[in-house]
PDB file of C-alpha atoms and ligand atoms in Angstrom:
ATOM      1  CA  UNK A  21     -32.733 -16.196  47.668  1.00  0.00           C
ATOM      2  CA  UNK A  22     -36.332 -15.943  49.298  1.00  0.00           C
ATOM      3  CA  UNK A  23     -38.924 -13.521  48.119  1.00  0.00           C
ATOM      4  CA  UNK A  24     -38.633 -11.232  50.287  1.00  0.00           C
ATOM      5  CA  UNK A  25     -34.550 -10.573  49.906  1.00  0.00           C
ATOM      6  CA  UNK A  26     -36.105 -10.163  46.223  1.00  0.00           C
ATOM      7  CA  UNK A  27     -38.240  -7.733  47.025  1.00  0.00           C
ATOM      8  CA  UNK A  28     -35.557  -5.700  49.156  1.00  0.00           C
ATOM      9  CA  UNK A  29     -34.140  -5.474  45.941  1.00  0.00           C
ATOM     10  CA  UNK A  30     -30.822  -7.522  46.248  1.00  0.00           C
ATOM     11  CA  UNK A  31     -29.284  -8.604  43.661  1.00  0.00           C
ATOM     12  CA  UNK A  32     -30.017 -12.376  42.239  1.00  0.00           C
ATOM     13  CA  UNK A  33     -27.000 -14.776  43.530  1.00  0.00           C
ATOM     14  CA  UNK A  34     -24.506 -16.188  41.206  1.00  0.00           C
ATOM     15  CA  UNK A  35     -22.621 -18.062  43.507  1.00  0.00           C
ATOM     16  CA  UNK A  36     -24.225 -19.603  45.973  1.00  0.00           C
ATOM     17  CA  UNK A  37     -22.160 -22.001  48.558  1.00  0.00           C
ATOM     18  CA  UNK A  38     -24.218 -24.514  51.109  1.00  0.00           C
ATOM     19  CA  UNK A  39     -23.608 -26.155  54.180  1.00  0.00           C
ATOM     20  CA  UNK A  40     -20.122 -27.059  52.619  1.00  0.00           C
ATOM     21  CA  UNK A  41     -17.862 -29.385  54.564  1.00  0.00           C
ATOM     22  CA  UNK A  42     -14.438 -30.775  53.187  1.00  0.00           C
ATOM     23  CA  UNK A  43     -11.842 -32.882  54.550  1.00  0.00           C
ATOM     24  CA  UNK A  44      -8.108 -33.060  53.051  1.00  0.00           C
ATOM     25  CA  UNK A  45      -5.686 -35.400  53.591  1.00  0.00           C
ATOM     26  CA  UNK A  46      -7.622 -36.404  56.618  1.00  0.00           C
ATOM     27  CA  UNK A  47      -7.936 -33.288  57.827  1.00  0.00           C
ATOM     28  CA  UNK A  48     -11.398 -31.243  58.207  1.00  0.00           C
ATOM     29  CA  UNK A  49     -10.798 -28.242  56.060  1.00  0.00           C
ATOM     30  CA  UNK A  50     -14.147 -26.099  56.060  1.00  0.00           C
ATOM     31  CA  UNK A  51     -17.436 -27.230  57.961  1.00  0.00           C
ATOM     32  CA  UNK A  52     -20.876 -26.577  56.991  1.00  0.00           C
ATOM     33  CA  UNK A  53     -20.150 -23.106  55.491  1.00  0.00           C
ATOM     34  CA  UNK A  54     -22.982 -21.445  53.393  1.00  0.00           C
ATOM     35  CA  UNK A  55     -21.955 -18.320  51.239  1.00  0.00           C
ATOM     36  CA  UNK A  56     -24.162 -16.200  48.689  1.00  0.00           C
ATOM     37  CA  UNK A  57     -22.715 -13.528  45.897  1.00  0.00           C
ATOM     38  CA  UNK A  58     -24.646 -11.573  44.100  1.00  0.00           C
ATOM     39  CA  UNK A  59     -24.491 -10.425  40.786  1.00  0.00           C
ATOM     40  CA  UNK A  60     -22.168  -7.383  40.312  1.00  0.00           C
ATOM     41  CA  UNK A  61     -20.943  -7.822  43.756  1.00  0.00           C
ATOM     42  CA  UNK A  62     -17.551  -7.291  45.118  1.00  0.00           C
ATOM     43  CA  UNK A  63     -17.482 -10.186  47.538  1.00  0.00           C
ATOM     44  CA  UNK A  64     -13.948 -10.523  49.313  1.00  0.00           C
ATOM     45  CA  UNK A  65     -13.357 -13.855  51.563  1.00  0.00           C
ATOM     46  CA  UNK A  66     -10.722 -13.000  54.070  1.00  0.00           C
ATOM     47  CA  UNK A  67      -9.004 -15.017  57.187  1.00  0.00           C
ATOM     48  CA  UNK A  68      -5.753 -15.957  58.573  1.00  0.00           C
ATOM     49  CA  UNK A  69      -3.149 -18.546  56.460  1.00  0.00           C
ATOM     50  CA  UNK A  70      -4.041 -22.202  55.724  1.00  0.00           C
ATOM     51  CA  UNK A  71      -7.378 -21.186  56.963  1.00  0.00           C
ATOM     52  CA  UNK A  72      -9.024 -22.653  53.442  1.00  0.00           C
ATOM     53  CA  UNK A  73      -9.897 -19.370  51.085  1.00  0.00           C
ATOM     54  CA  UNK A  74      -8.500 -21.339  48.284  1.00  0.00           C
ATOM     55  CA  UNK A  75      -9.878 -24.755  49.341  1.00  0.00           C
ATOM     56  CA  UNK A  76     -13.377 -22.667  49.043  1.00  0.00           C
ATOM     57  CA  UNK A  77     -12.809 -20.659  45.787  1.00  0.00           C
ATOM     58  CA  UNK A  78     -11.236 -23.904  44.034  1.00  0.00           C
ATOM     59  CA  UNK A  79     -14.484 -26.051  45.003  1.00  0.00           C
ATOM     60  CA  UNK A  80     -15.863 -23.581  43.073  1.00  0.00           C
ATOM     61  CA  UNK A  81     -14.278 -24.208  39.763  1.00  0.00           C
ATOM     62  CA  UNK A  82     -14.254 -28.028  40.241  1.00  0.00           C
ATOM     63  CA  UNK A  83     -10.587 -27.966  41.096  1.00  0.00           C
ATOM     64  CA  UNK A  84     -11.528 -29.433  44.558  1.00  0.00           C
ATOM     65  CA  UNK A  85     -14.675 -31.517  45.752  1.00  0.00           C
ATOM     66  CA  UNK A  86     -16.748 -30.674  49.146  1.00  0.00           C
ATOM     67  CA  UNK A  87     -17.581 -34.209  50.930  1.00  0.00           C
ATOM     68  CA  UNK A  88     -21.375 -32.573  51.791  1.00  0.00           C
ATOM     69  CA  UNK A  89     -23.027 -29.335  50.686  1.00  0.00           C
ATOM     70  CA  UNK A  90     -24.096 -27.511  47.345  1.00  0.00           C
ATOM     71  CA  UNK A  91     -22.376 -25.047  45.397  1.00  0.00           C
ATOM     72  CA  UNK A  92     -24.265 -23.112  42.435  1.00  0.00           C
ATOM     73  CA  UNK A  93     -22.979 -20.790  39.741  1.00  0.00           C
ATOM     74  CA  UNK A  94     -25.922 -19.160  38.210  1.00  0.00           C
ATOM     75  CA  UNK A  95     -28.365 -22.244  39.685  1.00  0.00           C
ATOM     76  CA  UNK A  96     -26.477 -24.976  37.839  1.00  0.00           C
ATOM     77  CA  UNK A  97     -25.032 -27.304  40.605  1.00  0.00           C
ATOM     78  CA  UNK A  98     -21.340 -27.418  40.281  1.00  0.00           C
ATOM     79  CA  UNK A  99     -21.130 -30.788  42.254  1.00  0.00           C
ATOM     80  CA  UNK A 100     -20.753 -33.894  40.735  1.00  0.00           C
ATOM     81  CA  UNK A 101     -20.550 -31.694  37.024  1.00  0.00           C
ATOM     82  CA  UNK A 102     -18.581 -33.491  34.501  1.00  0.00           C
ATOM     83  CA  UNK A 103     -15.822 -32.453  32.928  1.00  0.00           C
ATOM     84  CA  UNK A 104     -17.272 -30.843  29.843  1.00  0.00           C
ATOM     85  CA  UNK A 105     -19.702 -29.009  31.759  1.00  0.00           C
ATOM     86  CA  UNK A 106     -16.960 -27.955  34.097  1.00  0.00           C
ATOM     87  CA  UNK A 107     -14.930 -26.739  31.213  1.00  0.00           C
ATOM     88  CA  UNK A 108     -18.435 -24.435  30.449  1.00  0.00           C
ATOM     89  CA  UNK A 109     -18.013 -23.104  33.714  1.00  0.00           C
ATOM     90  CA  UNK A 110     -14.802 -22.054  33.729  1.00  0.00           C
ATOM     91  CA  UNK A 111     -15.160 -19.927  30.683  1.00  0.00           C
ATOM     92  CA  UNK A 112     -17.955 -17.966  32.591  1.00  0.00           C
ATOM     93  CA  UNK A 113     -16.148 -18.206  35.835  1.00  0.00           C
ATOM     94  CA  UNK A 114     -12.868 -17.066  35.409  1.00  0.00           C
ATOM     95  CA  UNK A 115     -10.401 -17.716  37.887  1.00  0.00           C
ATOM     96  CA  UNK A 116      -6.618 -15.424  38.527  1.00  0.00           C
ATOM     97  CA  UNK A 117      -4.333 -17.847  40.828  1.00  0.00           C
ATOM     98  CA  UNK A 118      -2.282 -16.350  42.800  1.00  0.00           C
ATOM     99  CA  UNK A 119       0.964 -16.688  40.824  1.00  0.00           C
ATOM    100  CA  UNK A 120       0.543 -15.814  37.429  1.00  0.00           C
ATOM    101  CA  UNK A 121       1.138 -18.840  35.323  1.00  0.00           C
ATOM    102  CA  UNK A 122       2.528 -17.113  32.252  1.00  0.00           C
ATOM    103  CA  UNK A 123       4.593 -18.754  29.194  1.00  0.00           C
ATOM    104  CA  UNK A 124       8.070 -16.851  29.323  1.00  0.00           C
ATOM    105  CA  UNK A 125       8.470 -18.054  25.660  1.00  0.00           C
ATOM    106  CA  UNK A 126       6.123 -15.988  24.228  1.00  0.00           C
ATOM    107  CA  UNK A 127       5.232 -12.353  24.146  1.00  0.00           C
ATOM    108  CA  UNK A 128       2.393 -11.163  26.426  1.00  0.00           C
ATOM    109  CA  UNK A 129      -0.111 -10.443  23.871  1.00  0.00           C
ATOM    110  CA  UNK A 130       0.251 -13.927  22.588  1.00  0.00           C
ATOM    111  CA  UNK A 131      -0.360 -15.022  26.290  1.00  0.00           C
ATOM    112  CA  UNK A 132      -3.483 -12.849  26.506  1.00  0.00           C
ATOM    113  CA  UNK A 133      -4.547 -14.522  22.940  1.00  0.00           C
ATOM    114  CA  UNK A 134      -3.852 -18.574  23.949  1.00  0.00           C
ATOM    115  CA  UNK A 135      -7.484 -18.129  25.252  1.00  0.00           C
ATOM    116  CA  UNK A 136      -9.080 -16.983  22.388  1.00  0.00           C
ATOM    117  CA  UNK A 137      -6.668 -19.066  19.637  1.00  0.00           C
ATOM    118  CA  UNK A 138      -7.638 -21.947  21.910  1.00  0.00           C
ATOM    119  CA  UNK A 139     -11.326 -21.631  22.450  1.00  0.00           C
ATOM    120  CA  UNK A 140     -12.432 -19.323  18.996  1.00  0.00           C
ATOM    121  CA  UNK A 141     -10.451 -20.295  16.474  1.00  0.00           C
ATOM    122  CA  UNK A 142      -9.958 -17.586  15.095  1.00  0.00           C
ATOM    123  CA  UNK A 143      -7.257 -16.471  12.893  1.00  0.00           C
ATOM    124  CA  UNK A 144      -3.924 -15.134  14.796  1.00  0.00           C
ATOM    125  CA  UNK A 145      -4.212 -11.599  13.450  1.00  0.00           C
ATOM    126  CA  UNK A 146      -8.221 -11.723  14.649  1.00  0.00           C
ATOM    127  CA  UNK A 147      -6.967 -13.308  17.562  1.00  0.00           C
ATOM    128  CA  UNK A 148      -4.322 -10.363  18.600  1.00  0.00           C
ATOM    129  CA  UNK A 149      -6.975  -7.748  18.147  1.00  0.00           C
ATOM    130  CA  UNK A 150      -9.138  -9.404  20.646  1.00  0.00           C
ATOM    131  CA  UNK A 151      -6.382  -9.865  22.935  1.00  0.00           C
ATOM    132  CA  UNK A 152      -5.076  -5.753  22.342  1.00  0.00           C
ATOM    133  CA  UNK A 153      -8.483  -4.874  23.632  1.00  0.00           C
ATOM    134  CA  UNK A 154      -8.762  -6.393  26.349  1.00  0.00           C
ATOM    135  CA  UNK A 155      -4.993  -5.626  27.070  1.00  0.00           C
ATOM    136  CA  UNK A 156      -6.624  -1.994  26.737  1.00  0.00           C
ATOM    137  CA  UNK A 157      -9.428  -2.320  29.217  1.00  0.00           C
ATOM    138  CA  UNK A 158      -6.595  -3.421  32.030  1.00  0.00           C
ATOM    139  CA  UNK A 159      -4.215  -0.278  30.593  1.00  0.00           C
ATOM    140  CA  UNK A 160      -1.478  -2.254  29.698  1.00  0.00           C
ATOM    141  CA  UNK A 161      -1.707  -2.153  26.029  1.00  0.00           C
ATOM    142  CA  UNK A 162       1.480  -0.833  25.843  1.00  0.00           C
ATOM    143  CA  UNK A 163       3.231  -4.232  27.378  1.00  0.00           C
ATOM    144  CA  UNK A 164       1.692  -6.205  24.532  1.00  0.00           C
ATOM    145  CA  UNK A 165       5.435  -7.147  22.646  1.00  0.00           C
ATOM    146  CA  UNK A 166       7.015  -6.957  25.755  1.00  0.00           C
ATOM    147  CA  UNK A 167       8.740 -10.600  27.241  1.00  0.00           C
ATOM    148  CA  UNK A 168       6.937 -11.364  30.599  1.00  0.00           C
ATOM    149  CA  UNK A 169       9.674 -12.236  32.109  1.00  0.00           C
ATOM    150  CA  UNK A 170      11.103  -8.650  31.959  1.00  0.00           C
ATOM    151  CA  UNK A 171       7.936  -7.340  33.988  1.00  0.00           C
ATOM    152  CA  UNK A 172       7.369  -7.441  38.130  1.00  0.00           C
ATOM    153  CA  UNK A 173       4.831  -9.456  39.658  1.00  0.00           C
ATOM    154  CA  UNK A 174       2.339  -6.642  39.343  1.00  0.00           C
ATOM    155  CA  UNK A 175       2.119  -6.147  35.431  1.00  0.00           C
ATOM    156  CA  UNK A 176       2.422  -9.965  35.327  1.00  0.00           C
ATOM    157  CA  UNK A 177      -0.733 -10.274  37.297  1.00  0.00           C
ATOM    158  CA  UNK A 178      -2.314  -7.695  35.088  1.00  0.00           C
ATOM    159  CA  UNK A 179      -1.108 -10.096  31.537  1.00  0.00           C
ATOM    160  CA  UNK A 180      -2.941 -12.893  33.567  1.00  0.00           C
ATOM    161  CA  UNK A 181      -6.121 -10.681  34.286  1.00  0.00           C
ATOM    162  CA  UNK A 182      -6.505  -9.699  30.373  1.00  0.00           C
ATOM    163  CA  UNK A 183      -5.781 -13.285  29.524  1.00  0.00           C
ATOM    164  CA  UNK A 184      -9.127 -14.091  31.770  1.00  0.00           C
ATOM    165  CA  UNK A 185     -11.250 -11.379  30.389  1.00  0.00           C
ATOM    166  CA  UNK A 186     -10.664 -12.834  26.915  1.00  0.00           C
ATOM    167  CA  UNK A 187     -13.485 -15.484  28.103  1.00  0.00           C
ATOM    168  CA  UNK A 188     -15.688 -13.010  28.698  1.00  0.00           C
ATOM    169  CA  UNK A 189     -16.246 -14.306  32.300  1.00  0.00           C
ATOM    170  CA  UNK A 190     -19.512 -13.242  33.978  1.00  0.00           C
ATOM    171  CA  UNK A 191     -17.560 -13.874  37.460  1.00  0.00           C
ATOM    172  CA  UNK A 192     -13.867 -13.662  38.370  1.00  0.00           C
ATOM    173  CA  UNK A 193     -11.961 -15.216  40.804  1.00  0.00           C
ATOM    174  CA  UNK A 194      -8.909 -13.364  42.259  1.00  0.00           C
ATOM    175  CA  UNK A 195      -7.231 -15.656  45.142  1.00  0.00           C
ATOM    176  CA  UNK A 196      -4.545 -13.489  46.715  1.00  0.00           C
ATOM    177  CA  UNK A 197      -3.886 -10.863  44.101  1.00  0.00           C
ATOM    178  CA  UNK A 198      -2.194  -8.093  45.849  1.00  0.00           C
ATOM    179  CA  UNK A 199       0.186 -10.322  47.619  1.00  0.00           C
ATOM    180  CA  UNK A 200       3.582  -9.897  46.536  1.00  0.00           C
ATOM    181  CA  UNK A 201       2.701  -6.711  44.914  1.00  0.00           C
ATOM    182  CA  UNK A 202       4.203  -2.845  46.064  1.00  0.00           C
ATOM    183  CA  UNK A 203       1.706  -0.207  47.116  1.00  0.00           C
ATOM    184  CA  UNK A 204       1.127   1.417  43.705  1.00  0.00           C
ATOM    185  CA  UNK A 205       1.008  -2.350  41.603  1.00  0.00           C
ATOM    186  CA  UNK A 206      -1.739  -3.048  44.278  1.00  0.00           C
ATOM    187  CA  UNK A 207      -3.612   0.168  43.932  1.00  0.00           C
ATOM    188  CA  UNK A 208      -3.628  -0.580  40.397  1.00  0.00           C
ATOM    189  CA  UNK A 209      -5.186  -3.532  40.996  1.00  0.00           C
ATOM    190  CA  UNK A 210      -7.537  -1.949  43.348  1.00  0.00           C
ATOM    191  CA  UNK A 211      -8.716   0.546  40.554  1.00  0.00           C
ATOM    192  CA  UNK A 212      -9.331  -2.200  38.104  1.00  0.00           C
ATOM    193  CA  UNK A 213     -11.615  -4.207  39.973  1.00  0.00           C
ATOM    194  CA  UNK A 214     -13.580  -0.875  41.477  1.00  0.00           C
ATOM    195  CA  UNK A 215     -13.514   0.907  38.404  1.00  0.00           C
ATOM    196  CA  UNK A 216     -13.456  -1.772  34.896  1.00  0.00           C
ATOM    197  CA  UNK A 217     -14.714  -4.389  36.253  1.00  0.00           C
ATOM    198  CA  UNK A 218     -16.961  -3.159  38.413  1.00  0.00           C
ATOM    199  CA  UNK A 219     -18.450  -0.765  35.705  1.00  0.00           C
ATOM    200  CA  UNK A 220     -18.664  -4.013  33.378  1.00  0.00           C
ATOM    201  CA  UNK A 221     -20.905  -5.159  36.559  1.00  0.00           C
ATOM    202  CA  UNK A 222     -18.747  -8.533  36.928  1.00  0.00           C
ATOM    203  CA  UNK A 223     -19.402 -10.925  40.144  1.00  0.00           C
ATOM    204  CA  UNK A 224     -15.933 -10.957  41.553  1.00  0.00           C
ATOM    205  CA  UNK A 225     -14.246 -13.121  44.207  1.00  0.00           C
ATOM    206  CA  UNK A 226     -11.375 -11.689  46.410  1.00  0.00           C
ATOM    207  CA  UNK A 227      -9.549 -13.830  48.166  1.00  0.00           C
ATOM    208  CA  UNK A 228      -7.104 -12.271  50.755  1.00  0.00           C
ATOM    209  CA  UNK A 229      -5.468 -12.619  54.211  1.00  0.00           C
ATOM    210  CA  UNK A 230      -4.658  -8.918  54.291  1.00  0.00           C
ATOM    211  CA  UNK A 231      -8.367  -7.611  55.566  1.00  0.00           C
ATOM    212  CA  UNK A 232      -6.676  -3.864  55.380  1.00  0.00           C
ATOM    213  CA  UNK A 233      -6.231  -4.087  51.798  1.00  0.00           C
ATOM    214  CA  UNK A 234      -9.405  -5.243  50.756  1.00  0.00           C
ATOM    215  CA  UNK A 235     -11.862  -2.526  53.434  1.00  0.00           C
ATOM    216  CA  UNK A 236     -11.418  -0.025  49.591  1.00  0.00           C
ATOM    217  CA  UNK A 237     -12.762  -2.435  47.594  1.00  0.00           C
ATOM    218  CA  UNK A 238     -15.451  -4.882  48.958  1.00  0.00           C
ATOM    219  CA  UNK A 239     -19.046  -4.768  49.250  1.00  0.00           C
ATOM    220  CA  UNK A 240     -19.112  -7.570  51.028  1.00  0.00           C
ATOM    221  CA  UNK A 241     -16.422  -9.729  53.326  1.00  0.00           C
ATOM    222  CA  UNK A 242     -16.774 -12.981  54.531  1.00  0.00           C
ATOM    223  CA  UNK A 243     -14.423 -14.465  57.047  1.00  0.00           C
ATOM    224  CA  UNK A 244     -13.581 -18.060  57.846  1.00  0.00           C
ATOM    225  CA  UNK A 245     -11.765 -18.932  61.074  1.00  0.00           C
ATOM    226  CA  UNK A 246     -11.334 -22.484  62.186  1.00  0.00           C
ATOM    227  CA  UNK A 247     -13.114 -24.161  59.221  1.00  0.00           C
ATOM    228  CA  UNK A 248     -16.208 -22.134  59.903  1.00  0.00           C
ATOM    229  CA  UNK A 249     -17.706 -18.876  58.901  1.00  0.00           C
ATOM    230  CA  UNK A 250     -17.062 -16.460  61.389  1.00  0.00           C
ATOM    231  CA  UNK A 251     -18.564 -13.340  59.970  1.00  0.00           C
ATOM    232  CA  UNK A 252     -20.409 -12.161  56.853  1.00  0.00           C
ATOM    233  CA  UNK A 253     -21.530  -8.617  56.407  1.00  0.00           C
ATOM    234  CA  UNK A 254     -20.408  -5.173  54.673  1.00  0.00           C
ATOM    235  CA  UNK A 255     -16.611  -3.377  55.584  1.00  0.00           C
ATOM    236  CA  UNK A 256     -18.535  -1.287  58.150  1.00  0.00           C
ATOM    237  CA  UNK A 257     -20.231  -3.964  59.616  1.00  0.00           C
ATOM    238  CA  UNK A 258     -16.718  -5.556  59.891  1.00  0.00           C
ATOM    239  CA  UNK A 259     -15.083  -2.743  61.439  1.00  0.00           C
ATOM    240  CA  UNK A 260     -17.599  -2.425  64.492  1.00  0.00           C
ATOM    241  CA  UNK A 261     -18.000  -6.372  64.770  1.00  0.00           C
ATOM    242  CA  UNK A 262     -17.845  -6.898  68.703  1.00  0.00           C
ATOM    243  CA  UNK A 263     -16.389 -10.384  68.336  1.00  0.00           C
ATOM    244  CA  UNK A 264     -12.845 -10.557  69.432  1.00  0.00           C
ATOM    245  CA  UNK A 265     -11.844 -13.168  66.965  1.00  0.00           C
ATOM    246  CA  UNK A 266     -12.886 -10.732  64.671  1.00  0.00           C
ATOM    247  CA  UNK A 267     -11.198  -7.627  66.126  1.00  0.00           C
ATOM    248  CA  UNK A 268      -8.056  -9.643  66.722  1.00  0.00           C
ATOM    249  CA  UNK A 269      -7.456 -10.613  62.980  1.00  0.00           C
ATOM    250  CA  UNK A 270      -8.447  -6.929  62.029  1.00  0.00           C
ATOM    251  CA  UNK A 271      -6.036  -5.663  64.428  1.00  0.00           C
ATOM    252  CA  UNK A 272      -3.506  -8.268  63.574  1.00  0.00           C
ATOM    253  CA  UNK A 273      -2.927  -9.282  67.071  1.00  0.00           C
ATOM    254  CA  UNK A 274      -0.322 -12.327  67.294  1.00  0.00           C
ATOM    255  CA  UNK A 275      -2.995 -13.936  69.594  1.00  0.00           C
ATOM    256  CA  UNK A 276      -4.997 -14.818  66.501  1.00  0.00           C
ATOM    257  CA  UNK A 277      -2.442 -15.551  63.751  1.00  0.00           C
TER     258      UNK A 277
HETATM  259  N1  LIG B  25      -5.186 -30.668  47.657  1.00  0.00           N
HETATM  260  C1  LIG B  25      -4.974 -30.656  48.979  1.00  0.00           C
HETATM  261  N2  LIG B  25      -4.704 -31.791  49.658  1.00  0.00           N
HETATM  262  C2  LIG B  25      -4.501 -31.798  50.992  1.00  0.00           C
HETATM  263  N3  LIG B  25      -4.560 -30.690  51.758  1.00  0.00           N
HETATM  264  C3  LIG B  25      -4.826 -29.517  51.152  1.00  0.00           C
HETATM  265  C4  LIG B  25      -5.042 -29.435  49.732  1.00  0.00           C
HETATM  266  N4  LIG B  25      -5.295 -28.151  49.422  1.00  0.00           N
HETATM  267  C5  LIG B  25      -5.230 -27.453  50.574  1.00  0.00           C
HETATM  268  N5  LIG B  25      -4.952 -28.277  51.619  1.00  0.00           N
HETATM  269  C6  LIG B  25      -4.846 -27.876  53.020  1.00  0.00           C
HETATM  270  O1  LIG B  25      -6.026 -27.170  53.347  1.00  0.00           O
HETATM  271  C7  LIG B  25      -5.736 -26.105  54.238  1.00  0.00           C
HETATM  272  C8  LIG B  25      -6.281 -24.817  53.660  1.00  0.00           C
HETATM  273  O2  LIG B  25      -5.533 -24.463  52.525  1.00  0.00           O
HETATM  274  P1  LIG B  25      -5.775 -23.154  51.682  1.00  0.00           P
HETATM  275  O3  LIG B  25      -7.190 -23.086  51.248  1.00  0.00           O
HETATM  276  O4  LIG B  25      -4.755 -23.161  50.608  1.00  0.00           O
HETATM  277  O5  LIG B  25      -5.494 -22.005  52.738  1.00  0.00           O
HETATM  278  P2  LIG B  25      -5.555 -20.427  52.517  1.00  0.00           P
HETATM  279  O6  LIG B  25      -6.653 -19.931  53.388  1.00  0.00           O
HETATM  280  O7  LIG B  25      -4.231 -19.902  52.968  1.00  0.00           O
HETATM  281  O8  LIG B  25      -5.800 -20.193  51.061  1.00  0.00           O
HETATM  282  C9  LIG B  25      -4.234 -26.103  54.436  1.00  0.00           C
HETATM  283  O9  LIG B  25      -3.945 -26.743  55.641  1.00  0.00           O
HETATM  284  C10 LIG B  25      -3.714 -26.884  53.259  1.00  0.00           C
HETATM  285  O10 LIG B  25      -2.520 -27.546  53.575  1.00  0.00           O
HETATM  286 MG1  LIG B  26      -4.580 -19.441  49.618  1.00  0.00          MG
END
């Protein structure tokens, strides 16, 4: 960030993305596409199917590896980190895939706690506390002896949310987290990240292909189109954009899909 965005008073980046390109299975994925999140920002990454929102949060975690460009999570360059480091990173950088991986064997306060058992050591009665409370700050304290199995998609997603928070992230990565969910499960979800999270002033990551859904909660969306970033600006700014490639994927025109 230069001085002067400083001195606007912006906040410092925690993520920052650079002229990345990436190819898969001989295909060119994203090209030279530069992103930068602040800290505390709600920074939502939007564009049709297949168009490579996952590709770009997963480069981010060291899941997947640009061929040119830099990525940065608090100024430590994530390429070429090795695999301790990138274990580091993911603790601090907490990432919800899209379907939540949960163990059906076990109850979901002892999925919420695998983190902490894992990680802390500490002892499984310590261990449950931790994971109650931060089954509390998503509201679903009440689930904790339930089987996950018995619960929809959007209490599920919640389980895997408080099972994230038990790292005490400083960013979170959401990739598709309202999709598969009914209106009220994704209002929920919604209310979480705007109000919780938000409050706890976490960097967070939404990755979506429904731009309706995420105009409530974004500060700022980028979209990709055709490997490239297309736009980057506020929801309002995104509304009014003159660019039809824009307007067409706002308005969900077949033209664009
Ligand atoms: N590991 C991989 N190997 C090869 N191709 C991949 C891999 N991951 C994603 N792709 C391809 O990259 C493109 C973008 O994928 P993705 O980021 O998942 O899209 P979306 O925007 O829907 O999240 C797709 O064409 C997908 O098939
Ligand atoms: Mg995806």
């Amino acid at each position: 960030m230069s001085v002067v965005e400083h001195a606007k008073g912006l906040p410092a980046p925690v993520i920052e993305f650079e002229n990345i390109s990436i190819t898969l299975g001989g295909r060119p994925i994203l090209r030279d596409v530069s992103i930068s999140i602040g800290e505390g920002e709600i920074f939502c990454i939007v564009g049709r199917s297949g168009v490579g929102k996952s590709v770009m949060i997963k480069q981010l975690v060291g899941l997947l590896h640009p061929d040119e460009g830099s990525i940065r999570f608090k100024g430590r360059e994530v390429v070429g980190m090795d695999d301790a480091a990138l274990q580091n990173l993911r603790k601090e950088c907490g990432m919800v895939f899209q379907h939540a991986t949960l163990f059906d064997s076990m109850s979901c306060i002892e999925n919420v706690a695998l983190p902490i058992r894992r990680h802390q050591r500490l002892k499984p009665h310590h261990a449950r506390e931790r994971a109650l409370m931060y089954m509390a700050e998503v509201g679903i304290e009440h689930l904790a002896e339930k089987d996950p199995a018995t619960l929809g998609p959007g209490l599920r997603k919640l389980v895997a949310i408080a099972r994230t928070l038990t790292m005490e992230p400083r960013a979170i990565l959401f990739d598709e987290p309202t999709t598969g969910l009914d209106p009220l499960a994704a209002r929920k979800f919604d209310e979480l990240v705007t109000g919780t999270l938000a409050g706890a002033n976490m960097t967070q990551v939404v990755v979506s292909h429904d731009v309706r859904s995420i105009f409530d909660i974004a500060n700022k969306i980028a979209m990709l189109h055709e490997g490239r970033l297309r736009f980057l600006g506020t929801p309002g700014e995104l509304e009014t954009s003159n660019d039809a490639v824009v307007r067409n994927f706002i308005l969900g025109q077949p033209g664009e899909e």
